[in-house]
Amino acid sequence: MSETIVSCKGLKKYFPLRRGFLSTLFSRENLYVRAVDGVDLEVRKNEIMGLIGESGCGKTTLGKTIVRLLDPTEGSILFKGEDISKLPQNKLIKYRTKIQFIFQDPYESVNPRYTIFDIVSEGLRINKLASKEDIENRVYTALKDVRLEPPESFYDLYPHEVSGGQRQRVAIARALVLNPEFIVADEPVSMLDVSIRAEVLNVMLDLKDKYGISFLFISHDLATAKHICDRIAVMYLGKIVEIASSEELVDKPLHPYTQALIAAIPVPDPRAPKVTVKAKGEIPSAINPPKGCRFHPRCPFAFERCRIEEPQLREIEPGHFVACHLY
Amino acid sequence: MSTRILDVENLRMYYKTKEGYVKAVDNVSFKIEKGDFLGIAGESASGKTSLAMTILKLLPPNAEIKSGRILIDGIDITNMKESELRDIRWTKISLVPQGSMNALNPVFTIGGQIVEGIVEHKIMSKKDAWKRAEELLELVGIDKARVKSYPHELSGGMKQRVAIAMALSNNPDVVLLDEPTTALDVIVQANIMNLLRDLQAKLKMTMILITHDLSIIADLCNKVIIYYAGKIAEMGDSLSVYTKPLHPYTQGLLASFPNIRAKRQKLSYIPGTPPNLVNPPKGCRFHPRCPFAFERCRIEEPQLREIEPGHFVACHLY
């Protein structure tokens, strides 16, 4: 098995609920949004790991916590064997270049008053990683790697002068210029039109092949994830419910939630079977998640045990993990 | 034919801006029959919502209808006065606007909001209108006891159902839905899709669905229009357009669409970006992005022609 680059164990991120003064004074317990509630996950070297879930399942919070943009409530995060979960900010700096984050909205994540050269080179300048000459070389290579060619023609442009897809590739170049080993990409193409998404996704695949960069690809879109990820983890209400290689996960899903997700995805072919709904209702609140298995109120196969005991993530077939009492 | 319900002929609608005219609807013609479920697919800023708003004549002051006719059930509404249009809207044709589930008034009950729409357009007592509101909720799969609920008490999927119920309240012949599932999670989206499918079968209604998502159209619609840069690129029965796409744009769009049932593969894309509609490219508007473009495409604008029975394409290749 190839080596692990990032892993987390028992990772939790709770957000305290803001309440009024009186209710804080008199009530017994504090309420939390349990956005990430005990997640074990590993991302291997040179792989694209997909993290799939509906809105509100905690996938973005998990991504931000893994790169320490948020401080974890509990649990460990290992980057190449070293625990970075409790490192103070000043010690964290040396990891910041190795671990990068690409945000969902390229219209908001790049500074509109900076030129593309300044945006891409900023990390190098701040971290004093390169001489002036070196900076230009590295920016040139980074832009070339994200297929913004010829690179020098983009140097003096401002973000509003390029298209959405190009803008997102500028954001990737900004991450890439620091020679990262691990990138968390949070819905990097959901703001883009379908016809240009693959242009951005193929850049990610190139970077994986060329530099061996590992990715955590956060998305709600299982169909896209199937085609670009090596493995996929499915998240539901703060927990991982299933992990498998992307083809196996889509072709032989085990968890009833994964099955429901796949059955609900329409196919661009009128001859294909129509969408079906295999889960009742909508995702409940993460403040008071259901007892036992969190999916049980919506699950068509739920039985007594599901209401009481929380299922653990177990390896059912080699490399295929599922948290469900059916197996 | 007597079953014709909507007829759009040579429609041109431009927005007047400082930069010039934005040609959002540029010489568009199509017809639909009673009971059709038509999907209009296009990318963002292709003008697909403008097309819908032009059909309903719900246009901002800077919009100008430059030419063409819109016939709803044989009635020409192109030059109708606003007061006459009010009778057409909701009773002949209604709209579920984009994001309408978030446009419900938070301080009124959903029943109250449905009733408001009914009594505005129909002579009916308040009591009967409330009864009708309950019927409508049941029709879209919401317990009628929820008629006194406020929008914040409903989930996203239920709010979308309420928005659909409102559009159905006066039994319109045609319902236009603009991106009705865009902000919803995939399981909720499947719920709404099944609701639309059931409603269409049950009420024998004509529906027009506008979306960027080709897979939703494939799942629901029997006819499809592929809209690009203010024009119809291809139009026909869903089956023939999806299985035998003729226009290079349709082909590129379908190839870049991830199919969850397909084998794992590298996804393709259409190079370039959709054009600015103030100054669209000369000739075929798709030619700068087209892998098959030749001389004629740069000069002459292709007309929409029927290549096979019921299958229209605007491309010089055919």
XYZ file of N, CA and C in Angstrom, chain A residues 121-272:
456
model
N 2.302 35.137 -6.811
C 3.614 35.217 -6.154
C 3.523 35.581 -4.674
N 2.341 35.942 -4.204
C 2.228 36.464 -2.845
C 2.772 35.496 -1.787
N 2.426 34.214 -1.938
C 2.883 33.230 -0.961
C 4.397 33.150 -0.896
N 5.042 33.251 -2.052
C 6.508 33.199 -2.094
C 7.101 34.409 -1.404
N 6.489 35.568 -1.643
C 7.023 36.793 -1.048
C 6.840 36.785 0.465
N 5.655 36.403 0.899
C 5.392 36.406 2.340
C 6.312 35.440 3.074
N 6.478 34.259 2.501
C 7.303 33.255 3.163
C 8.788 33.419 2.839
N 9.123 34.456 2.066
C 10.512 34.725 1.652
C 11.172 33.457 1.137
N 10.502 32.812 0.200
C 10.979 31.523 -0.276
C 11.850 31.637 -1.517
N 11.862 32.802 -2.129
C 12.565 32.861 -3.404
C 13.101 34.258 -3.653
N 14.184 34.307 -4.413
C 14.722 35.598 -4.834
C 13.823 36.172 -5.914
N 14.049 37.450 -6.229
C 13.189 38.126 -7.184
C 13.122 37.385 -8.526
N 14.293 36.952 -8.976
C 14.371 36.253 -10.250
C 13.656 34.912 -10.170
N 13.930 34.258 -9.075
C 13.352 32.943 -8.840
C 11.826 33.023 -8.810
N 11.320 34.100 -8.193
C 9.872 34.277 -8.115
C 9.272 34.239 -9.505
N 9.894 34.985 -10.418
C 9.302 35.028 -11.748
C 9.316 33.659 -12.415
N 10.422 32.926 -12.223
C 10.478 31.585 -12.805
C 9.387 30.692 -12.262
N 9.209 30.792 -10.952
C 8.234 29.882 -10.334
C 6.806 30.260 -10.707
N 6.530 31.555 -10.782
C 5.192 31.971 -11.209
C 4.946 31.502 -12.645
N 5.987 31.653 -13.471
C 5.880 31.227 -14.876
C 5.521 29.740 -14.947
N 6.272 28.928 -14.212
C 6.029 27.486 -14.251
C 4.643 27.147 -13.712
N 4.260 27.818 -12.624
C 2.957 27.511 -12.019
C 1.825 27.821 -12.998
N 1.913 28.973 -13.666
C 0.857 29.333 -14.619
C 0.845 28.364 -15.800
N 2.037 27.950 -16.212
C 2.122 26.994 -17.311
C 1.496 25.658 -16.903
N 1.776 25.261 -15.665
C 1.242 23.989 -15.182
C -0.284 23.982 -15.101
N -0.876 25.148 -14.869
C -2.337 25.183 -14.825
C -2.915 25.578 -16.194
N -2.075 25.492 -17.203
C -2.475 25.710 -18.596
C -3.010 27.116 -18.856
N -2.396 28.093 -18.188
C -2.685 29.485 -18.545
C -1.518 29.925 -19.419
N -1.696 29.769 -20.724
C -0.567 29.978 -21.617
C -0.892 30.996 -22.710
N 0.099 31.791 -23.132
C 1.453 31.856 -22.557
C 1.433 32.573 -21.208
N 2.141 32.075 -20.232
C 2.045 32.601 -18.861
C 2.258 34.099 -18.771
N 3.270 34.622 -19.516
C 3.580 36.041 -19.316
C 2.447 36.954 -19.759
N 1.560 36.445 -20.620
C 0.455 37.297 -21.056
C -0.582 37.473 -19.943
N -0.508 36.634 -18.899
C -1.463 36.758 -17.798
C -0.922 37.603 -16.641
N 0.408 37.844 -16.630
C 1.035 38.519 -15.478
C 0.297 39.782 -15.053
N 0.014 40.643 -16.015
C -0.492 41.971 -15.666
C -2.005 42.089 -15.725
N -2.672 40.969 -15.941
C -4.133 41.018 -15.969
C -4.678 41.010 -14.545
N -5.855 41.596 -14.400
C -6.557 41.541 -13.128
C -7.605 40.429 -13.199
N -8.022 39.894 -12.043
C -8.961 38.769 -12.069
C -10.208 39.011 -12.915
N -10.728 40.243 -12.917
C -11.973 40.460 -13.666
C -11.756 40.376 -15.173
N -10.495 40.372 -15.595
C -10.227 40.324 -17.039
C -10.142 38.896 -17.571
N -10.217 37.914 -16.689
C -10.167 36.530 -17.170
C -11.479 35.825 -16.815
N -11.708 34.666 -17.443
C -12.977 33.960 -17.235
C -12.969 33.227 -15.892
N -14.130 32.713 -15.505
C -14.258 32.003 -14.239
C -13.340 30.796 -14.156
N -13.271 30.035 -15.241
C -12.417 28.853 -15.246
C -10.946 29.232 -15.122
N -10.568 30.317 -15.801
C -9.177 30.774 -15.712
C -8.884 31.290 -14.309
N -9.863 31.950 -13.724
C -9.690 32.488 -12.387
C -9.454 31.368 -11.371
N -10.219 30.287 -11.532
C -10.016 29.173 -10.612
C -8.641 28.559 -10.828
N -8.159 28.581 -12.070
C -6.813 28.046 -12.306
C -5.741 28.981 -11.746
N -6.045 30.285 -11.672
C -5.131 31.204 -10.990
C -5.040 30.814 -9.515
N -6.199 30.489 -8.916
C -6.208 30.082 -7.514
C -5.400 28.791 -7.322
N -5.469 27.895 -8.304
C -4.679 26.662 -8.199
C -3.186 26.995 -8.331
N -2.863 27.895 -9.255
C -1.464 28.272 -9.432
C -0.909 28.907 -8.155
N -1.729 29.697 -7.490
C -1.301 30.329 -6.245
C -0.936 29.274 -5.194
N -1.716 28.175 -5.163
C -1.407 27.095 -4.239
C -0.164 26.336 -4.718
N -0.091 26.133 -6.015
C 0.943 25.288 -6.606
C 2.339 25.884 -6.492
N 2.429 27.200 -6.531
C 3.720 27.872 -6.597
C 4.561 27.571 -5.346
N 3.923 27.172 -4.265
C 4.638 26.887 -3.023
C 5.100 25.435 -2.933
N 4.973 24.696 -4.030
C 5.319 23.270 -4.053
C 4.634 22.470 -2.948
N 3.324 22.503 -2.885
C 2.632 21.780 -1.827
C 2.663 20.273 -2.073
N 2.454 19.526 -0.996
C 2.352 18.077 -1.148
C 0.904 17.625 -1.029
N 0.091 18.504 -0.435
C -1.307 18.136 -0.200
C -2.182 19.363 -0.403
N -3.219 19.206 -1.220
C -4.132 20.329 -1.475
C -5.558 19.901 -1.168
N -6.244 20.712 -0.386
C -7.677 20.504 -0.189
C -8.395 21.414 -1.170
N -9.202 20.825 -2.052
C -9.943 21.612 -3.036
C -11.421 21.523 -2.675
N -11.981 22.650 -2.232
C -13.362 22.667 -1.747
C -14.298 23.073 -2.884
N -15.015 22.115 -3.438
C -15.951 22.375 -4.548
C -15.310 23.270 -5.608
N -14.153 22.903 -6.138
C -13.444 23.854 -7.004
C -14.150 24.162 -8.313
N -15.102 23.340 -8.720
C -15.740 23.618 -10.018
C -17.237 23.871 -9.921
N -17.782 23.926 -8.709
C -19.241 24.032 -8.631
C -19.759 25.386 -9.107
N -18.899 26.408 -9.126
C -19.359 27.706 -9.606
C -19.193 27.847 -11.116
N -18.609 26.833 -11.754
C -18.284 26.966 -13.178
C -19.305 26.226 -14.031
N -19.430 26.657 -15.275
C -20.316 25.963 -16.200
C -19.769 24.578 -16.518
N -20.705 23.656 -16.753
C -20.302 22.269 -16.992
C -19.294 22.153 -18.131
N -19.486 22.947 -19.191
C -18.645 22.767 -20.372
C -17.183 23.103 -20.115
N -16.879 23.848 -19.048
C -15.478 24.212 -18.806
C -14.927 23.570 -17.531
N -15.766 22.801 -16.816
C -15.300 22.208 -15.563
C -14.108 21.299 -15.755
N -14.182 20.460 -16.811
C -13.139 19.464 -16.996
C -11.785 20.112 -17.220
N -11.787 21.343 -17.749
C -10.525 22.033 -17.970
C -9.798 22.243 -16.636
N -10.565 22.578 -15.602
C -9.976 22.773 -14.277
C -9.642 21.420 -13.633
N -10.559 20.469 -13.784
C -10.337 19.152 -13.170
C -9.124 18.452 -13.779
N -8.959 18.589 -15.100
C -7.818 17.944 -15.740
C -6.499 18.524 -15.246
N -6.512 19.820 -14.874
C -5.310 20.421 -14.298
C -4.948 19.715 -12.994
N -5.968 19.420 -12.184
C -5.707 18.703 -10.937
C -5.097 17.327 -11.217
N -5.651 16.632 -12.211
C -5.120 15.311 -12.557
C -3.664 15.418 -13.032
N -3.377 16.466 -13.838
C -2.000 16.679 -14.305
C -1.046 16.839 -13.124
N -1.463 17.667 -12.164
C -0.583 17.978 -11.041
C -0.316 16.741 -10.200
N -1.337 15.917 -10.101
C -1.159 14.671 -9.372
C -0.114 13.803 -10.076
N -0.242 13.692 -11.395
C 0.679 12.842 -12.152
C 2.093 13.426 -12.188
N 2.165 14.754 -12.382
C 3.471 15.364 -12.612
C 4.262 15.536 -11.321
N 3.576 15.986 -10.257
C 4.297 16.299 -9.026
C 3.948 15.360 -7.863
N 3.058 14.419 -8.107
C 2.663 13.511 -7.025
C 1.918 14.201 -5.900
N 1.224 15.299 -6.227
C 0.466 16.010 -5.195
C -0.790 15.206 -4.837
N -1.094 15.161 -3.544
C -2.325 14.496 -3.110
C -3.415 15.535 -2.936
N -4.643 15.137 -3.226
C -5.767 16.058 -3.116
C -6.860 15.479 -2.231
N -7.504 16.367 -1.482
C -8.798 16.032 -0.910
C -9.802 16.864 -1.701
N -10.641 16.181 -2.479
C -11.566 16.857 -3.385
C -12.944 16.850 -2.731
N -13.353 18.010 -2.243
C -14.636 18.106 -1.538
C -15.712 18.484 -2.536
N -16.809 17.725 -2.564
C -17.837 18.008 -3.565
C -19.173 17.402 -3.156
N -20.233 17.938 -3.746
C -21.544 17.319 -3.554
C -21.871 16.457 -4.770
N -20.971 16.465 -5.750
C -21.290 15.893 -7.048
C -20.573 14.549 -7.226
N -21.300 13.496 -6.944
C -20.709 12.162 -6.985
C -20.352 11.752 -8.408
N -21.115 12.241 -9.383
C -20.841 11.850 -10.768
C -19.471 12.366 -11.205
N -19.168 13.627 -10.887
C -17.847 14.160 -11.219
C -16.769 13.439 -10.420
N -17.027 13.230 -9.133
C -16.028 12.591 -8.270
C -15.654 11.210 -8.789
N -16.648 10.483 -9.296
C -16.352 9.147 -9.801
C -15.270 9.196 -10.869
N -15.327 10.214 -11.712
C -14.405 10.249 -12.833
C -13.029 10.801 -12.482
N -12.921 11.606 -11.413
C -11.590 12.157 -11.160
C -10.932 11.639 -9.873
N -11.694 11.041 -8.962
C -11.085 10.609 -7.703
C -10.621 9.156 -7.781
N -9.573 8.851 -6.992
C -9.146 7.465 -6.877
C -10.020 6.743 -5.856
N -10.194 7.393 -4.711
C -11.100 6.827 -3.705
C -12.106 7.910 -3.325
N -13.226 7.479 -2.743
C -14.262 8.428 -2.327
C -14.716 8.080 -0.912
N -14.848 9.110 -0.086
C -15.448 8.956 1.234
C -16.784 9.685 1.219
N -17.818 9.035 1.740
C -19.138 9.658 1.791
C -19.400 10.111 3.215
N -19.790 11.369 3.367
C -19.988 11.940 4.695
C -21.466 12.228 4.917
N -21.929 11.935 6.121
C -23.316 12.247 6.462
C -23.364 12.766 7.888
N -23.873 13.948 8.085
C -24.029 14.554 9.406
C -22.799 14.413 10.294
N -21.666 14.824 9.778
C -20.469 14.861 10.608
C -19.691 13.576 10.701
N -20.154 12.530 10.019
C -19.470 11.232 10.083
C -19.206 10.692 8.689
N -18.140 9.888 8.588
C -17.907 9.182 7.329
C -18.717 7.886 7.384
N -19.539 7.645 6.366
C -20.355 6.428 6.391
C -19.825 5.346 5.447
N -19.035 5.744 4.456
C -18.518 4.729 3.539
C -17.271 5.247 2.842
N -16.299 4.352 2.650
C -15.086 4.685 1.880
C -14.785 3.516 0.954
N -14.515 3.809 -0.293
C -14.102 2.756 -1.228
C -13.460 3.407 -2.427
N -12.872 2.572 -3.295
C -12.358 3.116 -4.544
C -13.540 3.682 -5.315
N -13.304 4.701 -6.144
C -14.446 5.440 -6.686
C -15.362 4.553 -7.524
N -14.787 3.644 -8.308
C -15.656 2.794 -9.121
C -16.473 1.845 -8.270
N -15.811 1.260 -7.284
C -16.524 0.315 -6.433
C -17.635 1.021 -5.650
N -17.327 2.231 -5.177
C -18.327 2.954 -4.380
C -19.583 3.228 -5.201
N -19.400 3.599 -6.455
C -20.556 3.937 -7.278
C -21.246 2.673 -7.818
N -20.446 1.679 -8.177
C -21.052 0.483 -8.773
C -21.592 -0.491 -7.732
N -20.940 -0.543 -6.557
C -21.418 -1.462 -5.519
C -21.526 -0.754 -4.178
N -22.384 0.257 -4.088
C -22.484 0.977 -2.820
C -23.101 0.090 -1.750
N -22.569 0.166 -0.538
C -23.093 -0.671 0.539
C -24.010 0.103 1.476
N -23.611 1.310 1.846
C -24.418 2.054 2.813
C -25.726 2.524 2.171
N -26.849 2.357 2.866
C -28.133 2.804 2.284
C -28.125 4.278 1.889
N -27.332 5.096 2.584
C -27.266 6.500 2.211
C -26.566 6.678 0.862
N -25.459 5.977 0.690
C -24.757 6.047 -0.594
C -25.669 5.542 -1.710
N -26.391 4.461 -1.427
C -27.318 3.924 -2.426
C -28.386 4.958 -2.792
N -28.890 5.653 -1.771
C -29.922 6.669 -2.024
C -29.364 7.813 -2.854
N -28.136 8.222 -2.526
C -27.502 9.300 -3.292
C -27.395 8.928 -4.763
N -26.910 7.722 -5.010
C -26.665 7.310 -6.393
C -27.986 7.169 -7.153
N -29.006 6.624 -6.492
C -30.300 6.446 -7.163
C -30.935 7.786 -7.521
N -30.540 8.837 -6.798
C -31.173 10.141 -7.005
C -30.455 10.973 -8.064
N -29.317 10.503 -8.543
C -28.552 11.301 -9.511
C -29.059 11.037 -10.923
N -29.559 12.076 -11.601
C -30.037 11.862 -12.968
C -28.879 11.639 -13.933
N -29.188 10.931 -15.007
C -28.169 10.556 -15.987
C -28.490 11.268 -17.300
N -27.485 11.844 -17.963
C -27.784 12.576 -19.206
C -28.084 11.641 -20.380
N -29.054 10.787 -20.214
C -29.435 9.852 -21.258
C -30.905 9.494 -21.049
N -31.766 9.872 -22.002
C -33.207 9.638 -21.801
C -33.566 8.156 -21.687
N -32.674 7.273 -22.139
C -32.990 5.846 -22.063
C -32.657 5.249 -20.701
N -31.909 5.983 -19.896
C -31.476 5.463 -18.590
C -32.659 5.404 -17.632
